[in-house]
JSON list of C-alpha atoms in Angstrom, two decimals:
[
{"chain": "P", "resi": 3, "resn": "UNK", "atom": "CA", "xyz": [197.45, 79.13, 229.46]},
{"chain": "P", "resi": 4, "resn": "UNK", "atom": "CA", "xyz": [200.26, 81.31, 229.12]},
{"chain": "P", "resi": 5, "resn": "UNK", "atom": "CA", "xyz": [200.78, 84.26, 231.59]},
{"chain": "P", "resi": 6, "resn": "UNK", "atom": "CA", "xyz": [203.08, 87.45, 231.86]},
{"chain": "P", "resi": 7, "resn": "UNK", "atom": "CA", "xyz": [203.89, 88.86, 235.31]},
{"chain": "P", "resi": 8, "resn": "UNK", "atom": "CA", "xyz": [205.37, 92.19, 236.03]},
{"chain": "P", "resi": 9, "resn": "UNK", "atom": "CA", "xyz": [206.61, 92.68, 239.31]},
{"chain": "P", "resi": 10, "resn": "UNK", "atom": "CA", "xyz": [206.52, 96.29, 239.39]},
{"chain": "P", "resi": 11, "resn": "UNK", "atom": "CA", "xyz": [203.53, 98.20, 238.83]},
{"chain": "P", "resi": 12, "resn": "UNK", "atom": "CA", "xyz": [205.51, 101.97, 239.03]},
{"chain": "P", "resi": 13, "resn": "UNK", "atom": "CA", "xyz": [208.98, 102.31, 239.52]},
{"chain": "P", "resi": 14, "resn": "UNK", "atom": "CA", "xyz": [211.05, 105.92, 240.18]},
{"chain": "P", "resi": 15, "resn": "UNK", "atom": "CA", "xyz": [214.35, 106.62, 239.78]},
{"chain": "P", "resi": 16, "resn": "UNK", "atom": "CA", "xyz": [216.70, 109.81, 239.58]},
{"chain": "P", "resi": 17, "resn": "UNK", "atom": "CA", "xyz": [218.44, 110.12, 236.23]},
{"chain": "P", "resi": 18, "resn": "UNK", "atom": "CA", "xyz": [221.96, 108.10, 235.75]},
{"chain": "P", "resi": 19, "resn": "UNK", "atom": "CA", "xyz": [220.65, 105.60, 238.00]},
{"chain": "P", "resi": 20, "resn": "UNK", "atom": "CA", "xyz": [220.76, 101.86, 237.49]},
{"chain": "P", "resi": 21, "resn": "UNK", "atom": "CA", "xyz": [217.55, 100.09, 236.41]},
{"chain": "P", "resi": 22, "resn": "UNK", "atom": "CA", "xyz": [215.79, 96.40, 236.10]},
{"chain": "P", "resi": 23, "resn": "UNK", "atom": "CA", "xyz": [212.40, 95.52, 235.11]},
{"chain": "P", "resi": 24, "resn": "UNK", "atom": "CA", "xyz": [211.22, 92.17, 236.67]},
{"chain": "P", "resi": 25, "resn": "UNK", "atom": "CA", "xyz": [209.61, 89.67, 233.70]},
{"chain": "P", "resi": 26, "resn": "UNK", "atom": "CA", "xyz": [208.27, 86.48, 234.47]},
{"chain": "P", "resi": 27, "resn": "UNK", "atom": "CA", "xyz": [206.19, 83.73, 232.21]},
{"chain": "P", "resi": 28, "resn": "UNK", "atom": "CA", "xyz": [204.55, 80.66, 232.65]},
{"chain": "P", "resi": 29, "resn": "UNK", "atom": "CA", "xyz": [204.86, 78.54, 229.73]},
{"chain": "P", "resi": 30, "resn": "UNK", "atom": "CA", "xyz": [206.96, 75.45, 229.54]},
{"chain": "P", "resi": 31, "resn": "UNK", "atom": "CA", "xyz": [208.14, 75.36, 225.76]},
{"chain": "P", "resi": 32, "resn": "UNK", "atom": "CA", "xyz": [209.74, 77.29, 223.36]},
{"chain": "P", "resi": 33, "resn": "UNK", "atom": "CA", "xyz": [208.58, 81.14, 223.68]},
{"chain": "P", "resi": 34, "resn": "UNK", "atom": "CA", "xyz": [210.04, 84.05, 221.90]},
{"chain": "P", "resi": 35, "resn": "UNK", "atom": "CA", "xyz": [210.47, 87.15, 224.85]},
{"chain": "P", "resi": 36, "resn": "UNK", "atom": "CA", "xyz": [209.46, 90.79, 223.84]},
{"chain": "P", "resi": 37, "resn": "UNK", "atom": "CA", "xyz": [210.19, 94.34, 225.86]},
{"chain": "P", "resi": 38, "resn": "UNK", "atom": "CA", "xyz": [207.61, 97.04, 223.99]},
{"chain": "P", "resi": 39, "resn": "UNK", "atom": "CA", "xyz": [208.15, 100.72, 225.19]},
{"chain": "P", "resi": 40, "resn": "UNK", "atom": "CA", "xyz": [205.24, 102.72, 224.92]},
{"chain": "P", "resi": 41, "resn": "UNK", "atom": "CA", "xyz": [205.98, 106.39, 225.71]},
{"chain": "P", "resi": 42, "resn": "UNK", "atom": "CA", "xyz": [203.42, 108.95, 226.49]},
{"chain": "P", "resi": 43, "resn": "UNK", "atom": "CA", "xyz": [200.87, 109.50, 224.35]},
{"chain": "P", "resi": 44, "resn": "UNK", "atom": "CA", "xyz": [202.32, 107.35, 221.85]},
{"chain": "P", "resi": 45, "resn": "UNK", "atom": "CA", "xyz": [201.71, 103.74, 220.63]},
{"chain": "P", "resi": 46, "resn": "UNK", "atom": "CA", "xyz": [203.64, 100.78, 221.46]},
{"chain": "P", "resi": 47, "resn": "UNK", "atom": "CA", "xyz": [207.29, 100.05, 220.51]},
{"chain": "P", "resi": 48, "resn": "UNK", "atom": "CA", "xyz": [209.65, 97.76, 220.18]},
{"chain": "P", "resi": 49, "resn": "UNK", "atom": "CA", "xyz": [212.47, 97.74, 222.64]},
{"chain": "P", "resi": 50, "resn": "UNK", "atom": "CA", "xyz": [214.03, 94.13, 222.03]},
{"chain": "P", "resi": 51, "resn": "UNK", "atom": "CA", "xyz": [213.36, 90.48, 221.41]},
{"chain": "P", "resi": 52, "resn": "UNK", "atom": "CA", "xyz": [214.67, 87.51, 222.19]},
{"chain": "P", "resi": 53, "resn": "UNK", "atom": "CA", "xyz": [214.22, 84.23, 219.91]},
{"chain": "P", "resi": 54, "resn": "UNK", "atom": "CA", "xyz": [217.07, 81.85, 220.31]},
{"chain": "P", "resi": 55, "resn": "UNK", "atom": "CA", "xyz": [221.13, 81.82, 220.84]},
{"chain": "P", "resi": 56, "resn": "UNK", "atom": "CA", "xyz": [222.74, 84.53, 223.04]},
{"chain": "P", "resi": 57, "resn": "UNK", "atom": "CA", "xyz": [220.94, 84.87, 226.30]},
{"chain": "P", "resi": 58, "resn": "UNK", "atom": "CA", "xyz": [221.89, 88.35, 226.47]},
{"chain": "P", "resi": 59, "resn": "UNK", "atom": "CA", "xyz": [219.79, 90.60, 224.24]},
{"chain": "P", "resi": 60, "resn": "UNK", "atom": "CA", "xyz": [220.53, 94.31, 223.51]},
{"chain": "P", "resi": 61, "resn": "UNK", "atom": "CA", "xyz": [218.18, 96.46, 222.17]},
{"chain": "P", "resi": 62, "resn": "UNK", "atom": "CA", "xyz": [217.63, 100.02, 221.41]},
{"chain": "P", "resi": 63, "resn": "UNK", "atom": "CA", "xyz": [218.83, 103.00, 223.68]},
{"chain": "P", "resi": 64, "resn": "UNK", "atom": "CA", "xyz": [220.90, 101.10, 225.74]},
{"chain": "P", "resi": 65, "resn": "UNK", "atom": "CA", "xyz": [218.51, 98.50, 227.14]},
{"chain": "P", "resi": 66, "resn": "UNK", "atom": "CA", "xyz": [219.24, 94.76, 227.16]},
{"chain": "P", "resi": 67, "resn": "UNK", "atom": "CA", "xyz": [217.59, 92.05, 229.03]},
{"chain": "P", "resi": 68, "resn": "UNK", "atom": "CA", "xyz": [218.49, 88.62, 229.97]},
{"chain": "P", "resi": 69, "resn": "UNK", "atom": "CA", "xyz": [216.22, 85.32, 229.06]},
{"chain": "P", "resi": 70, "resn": "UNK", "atom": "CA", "xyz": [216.99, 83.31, 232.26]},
{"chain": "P", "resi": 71, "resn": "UNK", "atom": "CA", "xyz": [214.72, 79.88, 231.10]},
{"chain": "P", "resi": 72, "resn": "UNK", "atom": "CA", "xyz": [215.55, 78.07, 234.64]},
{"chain": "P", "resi": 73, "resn": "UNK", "atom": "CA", "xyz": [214.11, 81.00, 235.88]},
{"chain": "P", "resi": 74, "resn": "UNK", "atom": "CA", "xyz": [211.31, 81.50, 233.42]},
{"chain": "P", "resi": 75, "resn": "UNK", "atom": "CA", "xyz": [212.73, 85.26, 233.78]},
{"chain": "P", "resi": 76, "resn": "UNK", "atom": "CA", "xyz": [213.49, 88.25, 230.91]},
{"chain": "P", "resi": 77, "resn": "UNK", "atom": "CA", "xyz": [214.39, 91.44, 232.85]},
{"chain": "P", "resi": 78, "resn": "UNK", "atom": "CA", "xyz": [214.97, 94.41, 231.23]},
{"chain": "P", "resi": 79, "resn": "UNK", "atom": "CA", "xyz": [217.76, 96.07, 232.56]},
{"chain": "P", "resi": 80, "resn": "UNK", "atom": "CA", "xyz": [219.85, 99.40, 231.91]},
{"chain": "P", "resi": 81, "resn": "UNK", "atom": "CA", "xyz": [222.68, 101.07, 233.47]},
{"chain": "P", "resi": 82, "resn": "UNK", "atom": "CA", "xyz": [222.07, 104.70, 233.87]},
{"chain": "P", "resi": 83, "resn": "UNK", "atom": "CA", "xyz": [218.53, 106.04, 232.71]},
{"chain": "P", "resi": 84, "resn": "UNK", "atom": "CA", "xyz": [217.77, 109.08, 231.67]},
{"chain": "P", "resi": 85, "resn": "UNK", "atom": "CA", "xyz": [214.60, 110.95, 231.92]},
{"chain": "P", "resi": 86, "resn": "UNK", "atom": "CA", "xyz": [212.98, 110.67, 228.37]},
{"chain": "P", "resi": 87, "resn": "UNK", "atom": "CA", "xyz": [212.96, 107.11, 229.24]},
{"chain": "P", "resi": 88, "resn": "UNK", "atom": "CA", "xyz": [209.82, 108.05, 230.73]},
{"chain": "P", "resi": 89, "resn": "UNK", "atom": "CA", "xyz": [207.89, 105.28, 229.56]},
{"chain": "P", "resi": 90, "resn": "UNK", "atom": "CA", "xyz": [205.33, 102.61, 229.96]},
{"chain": "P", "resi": 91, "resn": "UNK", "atom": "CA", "xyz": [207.41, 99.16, 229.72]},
{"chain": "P", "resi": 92, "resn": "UNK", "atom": "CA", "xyz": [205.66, 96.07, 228.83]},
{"chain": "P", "resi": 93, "resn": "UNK", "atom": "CA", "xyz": [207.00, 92.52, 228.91]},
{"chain": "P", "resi": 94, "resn": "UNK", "atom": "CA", "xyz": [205.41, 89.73, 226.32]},
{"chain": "P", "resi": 95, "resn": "UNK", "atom": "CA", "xyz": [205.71, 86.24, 225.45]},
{"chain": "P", "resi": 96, "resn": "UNK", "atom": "CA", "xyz": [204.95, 84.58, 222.35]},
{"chain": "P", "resi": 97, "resn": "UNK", "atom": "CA", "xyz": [204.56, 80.63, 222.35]},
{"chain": "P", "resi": 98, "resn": "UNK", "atom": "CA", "xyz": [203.23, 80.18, 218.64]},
{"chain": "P", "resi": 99, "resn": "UNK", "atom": "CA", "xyz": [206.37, 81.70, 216.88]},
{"chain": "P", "resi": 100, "resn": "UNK", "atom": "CA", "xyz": [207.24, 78.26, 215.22]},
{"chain": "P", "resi": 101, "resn": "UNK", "atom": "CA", "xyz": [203.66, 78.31, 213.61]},
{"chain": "P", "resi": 102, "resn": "UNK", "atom": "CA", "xyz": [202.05, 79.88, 210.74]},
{"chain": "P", "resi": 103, "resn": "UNK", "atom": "CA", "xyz": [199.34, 82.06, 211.40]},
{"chain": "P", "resi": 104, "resn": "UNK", "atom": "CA", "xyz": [198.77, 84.81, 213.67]},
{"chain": "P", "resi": 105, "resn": "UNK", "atom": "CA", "xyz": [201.30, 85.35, 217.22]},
{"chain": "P", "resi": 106, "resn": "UNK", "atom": "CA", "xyz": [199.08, 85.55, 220.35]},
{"chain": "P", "resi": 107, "resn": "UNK", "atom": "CA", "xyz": [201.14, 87.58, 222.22]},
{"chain": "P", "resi": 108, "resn": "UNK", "atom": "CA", "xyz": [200.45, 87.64, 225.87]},
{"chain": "P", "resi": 109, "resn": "UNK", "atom": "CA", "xyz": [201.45, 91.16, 227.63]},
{"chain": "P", "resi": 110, "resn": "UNK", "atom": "CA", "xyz": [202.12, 91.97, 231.11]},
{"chain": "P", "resi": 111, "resn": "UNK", "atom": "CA", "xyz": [200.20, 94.49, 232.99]},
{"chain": "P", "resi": 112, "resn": "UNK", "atom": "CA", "xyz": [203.18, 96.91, 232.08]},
{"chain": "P", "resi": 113, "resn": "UNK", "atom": "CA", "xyz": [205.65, 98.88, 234.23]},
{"chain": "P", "resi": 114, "resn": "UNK", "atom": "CA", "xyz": [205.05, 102.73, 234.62]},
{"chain": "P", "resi": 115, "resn": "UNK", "atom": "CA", "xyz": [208.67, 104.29, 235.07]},
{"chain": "P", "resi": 116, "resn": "UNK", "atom": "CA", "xyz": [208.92, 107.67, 235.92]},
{"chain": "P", "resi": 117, "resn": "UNK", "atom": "CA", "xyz": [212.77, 109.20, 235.57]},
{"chain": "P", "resi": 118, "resn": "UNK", "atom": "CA", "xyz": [213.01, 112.50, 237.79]},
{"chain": "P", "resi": 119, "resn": "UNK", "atom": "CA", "xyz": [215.69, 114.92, 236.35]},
{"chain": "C", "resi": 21, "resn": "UNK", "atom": "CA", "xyz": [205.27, 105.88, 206.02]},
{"chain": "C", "resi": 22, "resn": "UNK", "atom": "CA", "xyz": [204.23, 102.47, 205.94]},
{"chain": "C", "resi": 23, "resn": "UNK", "atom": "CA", "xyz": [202.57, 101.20, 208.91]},
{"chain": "C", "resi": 24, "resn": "UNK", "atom": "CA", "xyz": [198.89, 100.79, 210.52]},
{"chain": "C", "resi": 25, "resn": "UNK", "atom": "CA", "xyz": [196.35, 103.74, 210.64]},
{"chain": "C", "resi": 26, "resn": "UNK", "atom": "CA", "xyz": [193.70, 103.91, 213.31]},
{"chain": "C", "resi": 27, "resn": "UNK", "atom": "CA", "xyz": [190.24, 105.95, 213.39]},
{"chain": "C", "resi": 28, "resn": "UNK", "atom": "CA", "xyz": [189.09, 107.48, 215.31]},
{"chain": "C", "resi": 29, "resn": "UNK", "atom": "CA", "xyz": [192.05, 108.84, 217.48]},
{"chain": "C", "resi": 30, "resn": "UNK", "atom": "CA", "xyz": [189.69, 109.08, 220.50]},
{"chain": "C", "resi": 31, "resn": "UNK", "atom": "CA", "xyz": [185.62, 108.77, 220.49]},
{"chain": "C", "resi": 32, "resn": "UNK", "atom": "CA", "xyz": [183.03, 109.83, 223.14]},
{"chain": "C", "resi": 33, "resn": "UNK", "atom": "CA", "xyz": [180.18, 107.05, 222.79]},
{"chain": "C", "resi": 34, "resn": "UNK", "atom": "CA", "xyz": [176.78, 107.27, 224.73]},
{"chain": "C", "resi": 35, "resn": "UNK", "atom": "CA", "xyz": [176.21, 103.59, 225.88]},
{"chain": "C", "resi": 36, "resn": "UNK", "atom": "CA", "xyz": [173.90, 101.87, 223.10]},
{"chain": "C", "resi": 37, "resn": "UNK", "atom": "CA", "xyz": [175.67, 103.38, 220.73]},
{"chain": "C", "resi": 38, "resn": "UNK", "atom": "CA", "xyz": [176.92, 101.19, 217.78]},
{"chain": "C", "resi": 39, "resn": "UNK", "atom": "CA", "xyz": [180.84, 102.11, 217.17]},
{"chain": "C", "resi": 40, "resn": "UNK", "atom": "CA", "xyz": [182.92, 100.84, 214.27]},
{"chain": "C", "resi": 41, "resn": "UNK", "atom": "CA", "xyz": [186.72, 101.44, 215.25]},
{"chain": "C", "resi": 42, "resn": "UNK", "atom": "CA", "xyz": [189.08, 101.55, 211.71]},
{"chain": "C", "resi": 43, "resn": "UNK", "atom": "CA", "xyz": [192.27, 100.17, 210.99]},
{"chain": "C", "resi": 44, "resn": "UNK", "atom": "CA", "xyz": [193.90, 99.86, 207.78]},
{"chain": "C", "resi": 45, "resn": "UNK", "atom": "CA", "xyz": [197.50, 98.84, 207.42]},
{"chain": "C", "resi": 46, "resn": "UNK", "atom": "CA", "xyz": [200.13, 99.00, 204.08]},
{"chain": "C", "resi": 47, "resn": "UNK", "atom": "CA", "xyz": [202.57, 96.46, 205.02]},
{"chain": "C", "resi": 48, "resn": "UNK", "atom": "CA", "xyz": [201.01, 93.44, 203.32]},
{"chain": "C", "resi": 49, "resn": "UNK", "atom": "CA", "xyz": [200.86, 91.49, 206.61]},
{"chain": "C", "resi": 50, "resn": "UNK", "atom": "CA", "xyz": [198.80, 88.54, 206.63]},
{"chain": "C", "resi": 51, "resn": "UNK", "atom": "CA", "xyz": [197.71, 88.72, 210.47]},
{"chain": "C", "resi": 52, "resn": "UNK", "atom": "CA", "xyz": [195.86, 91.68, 212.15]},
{"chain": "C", "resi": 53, "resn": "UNK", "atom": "CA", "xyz": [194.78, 91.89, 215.95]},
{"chain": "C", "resi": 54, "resn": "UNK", "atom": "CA", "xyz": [192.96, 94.07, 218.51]},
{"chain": "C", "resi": 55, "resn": "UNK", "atom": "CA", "xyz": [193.86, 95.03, 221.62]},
{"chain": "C", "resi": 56, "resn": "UNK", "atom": "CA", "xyz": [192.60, 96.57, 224.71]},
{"chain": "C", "resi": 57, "resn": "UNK", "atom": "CA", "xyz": [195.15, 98.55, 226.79]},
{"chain": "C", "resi": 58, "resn": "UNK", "atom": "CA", "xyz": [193.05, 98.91, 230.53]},
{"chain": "C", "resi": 59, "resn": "UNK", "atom": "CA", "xyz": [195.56, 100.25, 233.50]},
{"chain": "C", "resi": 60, "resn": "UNK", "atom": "CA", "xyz": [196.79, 97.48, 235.43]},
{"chain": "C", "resi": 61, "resn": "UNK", "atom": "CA", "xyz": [195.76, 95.02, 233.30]},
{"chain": "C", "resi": 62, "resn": "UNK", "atom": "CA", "xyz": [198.57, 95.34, 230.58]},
{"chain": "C", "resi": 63, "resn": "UNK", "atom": "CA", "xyz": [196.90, 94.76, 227.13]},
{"chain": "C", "resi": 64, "resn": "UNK", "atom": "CA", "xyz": [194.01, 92.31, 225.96]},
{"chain": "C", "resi": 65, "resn": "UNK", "atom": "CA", "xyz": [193.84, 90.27, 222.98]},
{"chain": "C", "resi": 66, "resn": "UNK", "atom": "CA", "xyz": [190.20, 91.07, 221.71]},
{"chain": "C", "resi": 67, "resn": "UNK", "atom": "CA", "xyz": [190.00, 89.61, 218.23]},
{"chain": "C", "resi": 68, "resn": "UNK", "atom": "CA", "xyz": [192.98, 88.74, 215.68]},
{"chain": "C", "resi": 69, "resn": "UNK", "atom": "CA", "xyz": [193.23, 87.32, 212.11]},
{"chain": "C", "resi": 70, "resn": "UNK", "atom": "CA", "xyz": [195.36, 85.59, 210.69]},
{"chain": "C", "resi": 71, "resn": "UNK", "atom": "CA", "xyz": [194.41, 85.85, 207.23]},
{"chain": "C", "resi": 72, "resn": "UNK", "atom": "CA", "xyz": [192.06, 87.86, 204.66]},
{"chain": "C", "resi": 73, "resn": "UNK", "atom": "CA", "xyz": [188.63, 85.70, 205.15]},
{"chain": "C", "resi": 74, "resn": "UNK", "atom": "CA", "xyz": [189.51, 84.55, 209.10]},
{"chain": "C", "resi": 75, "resn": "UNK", "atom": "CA", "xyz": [188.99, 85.21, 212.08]},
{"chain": "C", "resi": 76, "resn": "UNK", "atom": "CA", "xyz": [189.85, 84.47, 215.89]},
{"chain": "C", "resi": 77, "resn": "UNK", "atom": "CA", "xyz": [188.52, 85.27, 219.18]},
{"chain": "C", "resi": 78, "resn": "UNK", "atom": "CA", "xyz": [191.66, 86.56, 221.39]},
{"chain": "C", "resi": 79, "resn": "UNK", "atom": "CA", "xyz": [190.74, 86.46, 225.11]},
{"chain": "C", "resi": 80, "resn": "UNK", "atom": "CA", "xyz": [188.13, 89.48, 225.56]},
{"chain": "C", "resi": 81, "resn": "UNK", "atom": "CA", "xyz": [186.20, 88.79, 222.79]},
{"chain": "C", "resi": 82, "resn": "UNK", "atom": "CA", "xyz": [182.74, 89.49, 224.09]},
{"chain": "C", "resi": 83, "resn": "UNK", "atom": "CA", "xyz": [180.55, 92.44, 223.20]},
{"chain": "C", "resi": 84, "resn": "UNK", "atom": "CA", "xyz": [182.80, 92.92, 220.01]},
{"chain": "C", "resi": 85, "resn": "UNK", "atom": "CA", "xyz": [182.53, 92.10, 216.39]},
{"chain": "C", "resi": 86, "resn": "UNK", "atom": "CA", "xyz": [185.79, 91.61, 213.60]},
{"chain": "C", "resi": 87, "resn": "UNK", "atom": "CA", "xyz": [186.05, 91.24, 209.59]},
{"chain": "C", "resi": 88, "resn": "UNK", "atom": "CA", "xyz": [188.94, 90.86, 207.62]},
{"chain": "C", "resi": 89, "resn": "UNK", "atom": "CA", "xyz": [187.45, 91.13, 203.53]},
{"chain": "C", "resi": 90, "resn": "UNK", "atom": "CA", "xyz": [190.53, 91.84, 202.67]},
{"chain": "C", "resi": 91, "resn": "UNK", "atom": "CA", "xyz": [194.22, 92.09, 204.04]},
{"chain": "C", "resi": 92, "resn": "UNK", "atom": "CA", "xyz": [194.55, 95.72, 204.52]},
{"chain": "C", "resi": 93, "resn": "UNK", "atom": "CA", "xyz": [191.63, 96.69, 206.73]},
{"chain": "C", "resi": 94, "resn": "UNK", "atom": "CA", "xyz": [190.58, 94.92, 210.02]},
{"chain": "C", "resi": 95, "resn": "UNK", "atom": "CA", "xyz": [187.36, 96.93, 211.80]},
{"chain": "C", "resi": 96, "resn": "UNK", "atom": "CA", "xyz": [186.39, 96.67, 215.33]},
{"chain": "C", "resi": 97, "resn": "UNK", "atom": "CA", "xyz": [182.74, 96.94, 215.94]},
{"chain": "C", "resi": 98, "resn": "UNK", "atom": "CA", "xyz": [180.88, 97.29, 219.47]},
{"chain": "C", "resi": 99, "resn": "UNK", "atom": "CA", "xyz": [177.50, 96.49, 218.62]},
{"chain": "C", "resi": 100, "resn": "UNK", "atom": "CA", "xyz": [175.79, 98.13, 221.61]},
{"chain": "C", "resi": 101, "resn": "UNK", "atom": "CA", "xyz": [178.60, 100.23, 223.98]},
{"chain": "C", "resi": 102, "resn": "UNK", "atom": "CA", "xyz": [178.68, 99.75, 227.28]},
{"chain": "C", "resi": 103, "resn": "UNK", "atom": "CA", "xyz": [180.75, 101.89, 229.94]},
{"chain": "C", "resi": 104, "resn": "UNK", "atom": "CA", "xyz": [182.64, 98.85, 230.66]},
{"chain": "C", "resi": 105, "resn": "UNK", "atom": "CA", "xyz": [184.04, 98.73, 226.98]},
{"chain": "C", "resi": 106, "resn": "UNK", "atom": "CA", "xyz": [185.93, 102.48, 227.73]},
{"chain": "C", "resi": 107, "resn": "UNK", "atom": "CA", "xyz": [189.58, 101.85, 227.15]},
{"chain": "C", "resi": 108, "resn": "UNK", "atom": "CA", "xyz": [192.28, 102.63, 224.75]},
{"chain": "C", "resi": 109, "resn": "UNK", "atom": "CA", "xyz": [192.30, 100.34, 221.85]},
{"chain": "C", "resi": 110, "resn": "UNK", "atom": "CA", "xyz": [195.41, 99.23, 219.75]},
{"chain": "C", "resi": 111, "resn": "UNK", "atom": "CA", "xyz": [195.62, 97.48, 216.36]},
{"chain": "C", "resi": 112, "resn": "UNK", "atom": "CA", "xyz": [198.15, 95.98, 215.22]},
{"chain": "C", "resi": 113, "resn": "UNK", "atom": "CA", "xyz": [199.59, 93.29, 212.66]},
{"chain": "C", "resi": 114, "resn": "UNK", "atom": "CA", "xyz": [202.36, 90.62, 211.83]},
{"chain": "C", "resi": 115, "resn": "UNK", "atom": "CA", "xyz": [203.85, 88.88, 209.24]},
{"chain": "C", "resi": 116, "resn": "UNK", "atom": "CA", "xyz": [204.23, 85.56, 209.79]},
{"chain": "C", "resi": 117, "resn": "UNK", "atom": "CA", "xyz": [204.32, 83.81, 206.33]},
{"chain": "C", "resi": 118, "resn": "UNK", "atom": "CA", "xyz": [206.67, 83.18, 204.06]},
{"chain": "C", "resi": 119, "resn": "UNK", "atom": "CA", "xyz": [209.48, 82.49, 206.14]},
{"chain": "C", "resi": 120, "resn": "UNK", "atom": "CA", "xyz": [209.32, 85.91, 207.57]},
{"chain": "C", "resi": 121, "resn": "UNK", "atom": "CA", "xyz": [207.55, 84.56, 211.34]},
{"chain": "C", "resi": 122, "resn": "UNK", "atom": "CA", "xyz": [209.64, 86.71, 213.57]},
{"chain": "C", "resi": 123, "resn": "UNK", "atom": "CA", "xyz": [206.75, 86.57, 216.05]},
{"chain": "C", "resi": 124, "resn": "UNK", "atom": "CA", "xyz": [207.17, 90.82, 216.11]},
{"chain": "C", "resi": 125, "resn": "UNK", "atom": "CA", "xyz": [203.80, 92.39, 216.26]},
{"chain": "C", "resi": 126, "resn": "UNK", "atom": "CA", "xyz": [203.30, 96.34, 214.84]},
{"chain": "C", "resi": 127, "resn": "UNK", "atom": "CA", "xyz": [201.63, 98.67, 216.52]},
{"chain": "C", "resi": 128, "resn": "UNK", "atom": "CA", "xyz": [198.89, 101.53, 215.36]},
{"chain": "C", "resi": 129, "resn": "UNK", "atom": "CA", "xyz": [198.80, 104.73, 217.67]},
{"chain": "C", "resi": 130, "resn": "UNK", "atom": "CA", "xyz": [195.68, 103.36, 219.37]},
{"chain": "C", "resi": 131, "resn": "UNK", "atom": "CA", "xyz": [191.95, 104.81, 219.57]},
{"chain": "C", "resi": 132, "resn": "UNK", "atom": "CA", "xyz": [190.77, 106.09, 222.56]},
{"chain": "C", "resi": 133, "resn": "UNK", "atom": "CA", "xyz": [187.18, 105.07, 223.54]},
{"chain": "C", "resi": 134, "resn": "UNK", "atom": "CA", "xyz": [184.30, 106.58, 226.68]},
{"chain": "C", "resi": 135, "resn": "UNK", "atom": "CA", "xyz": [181.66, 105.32, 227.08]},
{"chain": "C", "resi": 136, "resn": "UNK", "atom": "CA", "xyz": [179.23, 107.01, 228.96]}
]
């Protein structure tokens, strides 16, 4: 079965500072790689996707993540944060995206990250 | 706005109780799911469709009911609550026919339950 781990369970940074989510999946075919956002109170997002081609993905706000398959890695990664980034960041992987019929995506326990101004 | 409604936004429930969570989208996707958002546990595939007529157990399936008569509305039913089932619960749906499988999934704004 397919599993999404976070490495990071809450993560705190100052604003303008660097940041990178740790992603990892077990699954040894062809997965499509999601980042949702879900910021307080609010319902889930999406941040980016990866399905095929460039490795490098950039999404919205200045995120991007890389899809590292030797790795079995997608981190999410951004170069200065600011603090309504204050989020909830969850990593998922979908492994039926080449079939019809419903996408079983399988989330991550999700990264708390709290910006301080 | 198009997108997926959820009721009720958040629910007290005295254990026992029969609840019937709603969620109606207007996007015309074929495939509905619910999910269970617990802390530290990232969110939980309870039930998904993947057309008007179907239905699928996702991997928390027990102690909850799904129907899908038709393709806007997808209801979540705990027959009997229990305090274990208190947790904030999302809908969503996809489109994955047609050509248009992207794999993305849409998200409602998620109905929190307490069981008591």
């Amino acid at each position: 079965a397919q599993s999404v781990s976070q490495h990071n369970h809450h993560v705190i940074l100052s604003e303008a500072a660097s940041l990178e989510l740790g992603c990892n999946y077990s699954y040894g075919g062809t997965v499509n790689l999601f980042w949702y956002v879900q910021y307080p109170g609010q319902h889930l997002q999406l941040l980016l996707k990866y399905f095929s081609g460039d490795p490098l993905v950039k999404g919205i706000k200045g995120f991007e993540a890389e899809f590292i398959k030797s790795k079995f890695s997608f981190n999410l990664r951004k170069p200065s944060v600011q603090w309504s980034d204050t989020a909830e960041y969850f990593c998922a992987v979908n492994a039926r995206w080449g079939i019809q019929g419903a996408q079983k995506l399988v989330f991550g326990q999700g990264t708390r990250l709290t910006i301080n101004p | 706005i198009a997108g997926i409604t959820q009721a009720p936004t958040s629910q007290i429930l005295a254990a026992g109780r029969r609840m019937t969570l709603r969620c109606t989208q207007d996007m015309r996707h074929n495939a509905m799911y619910w999910y269970r958002q617990d802390l530290g546990l990232g969110l939980r595939l309870i039930h998904y469709s993947n057309t008007a007529g179907t239905t699928g157990k996702g991997e928390v399936p027990d102690g909850y009911s799904v129907s899908r008569a038709n393709t806007d509305d997808f209801p979540l039913t705990l027959a009997s609550a229990v305090p274990s089932q208190t947790s904030v619960y999302f809908c969503a749906s996809s489109d994955s026919l047609r050509g248009k499988n992207t794999g993305e999934l849409f998200f409602g704004e998620g109905s929190r339950l307490t069981v008591l």
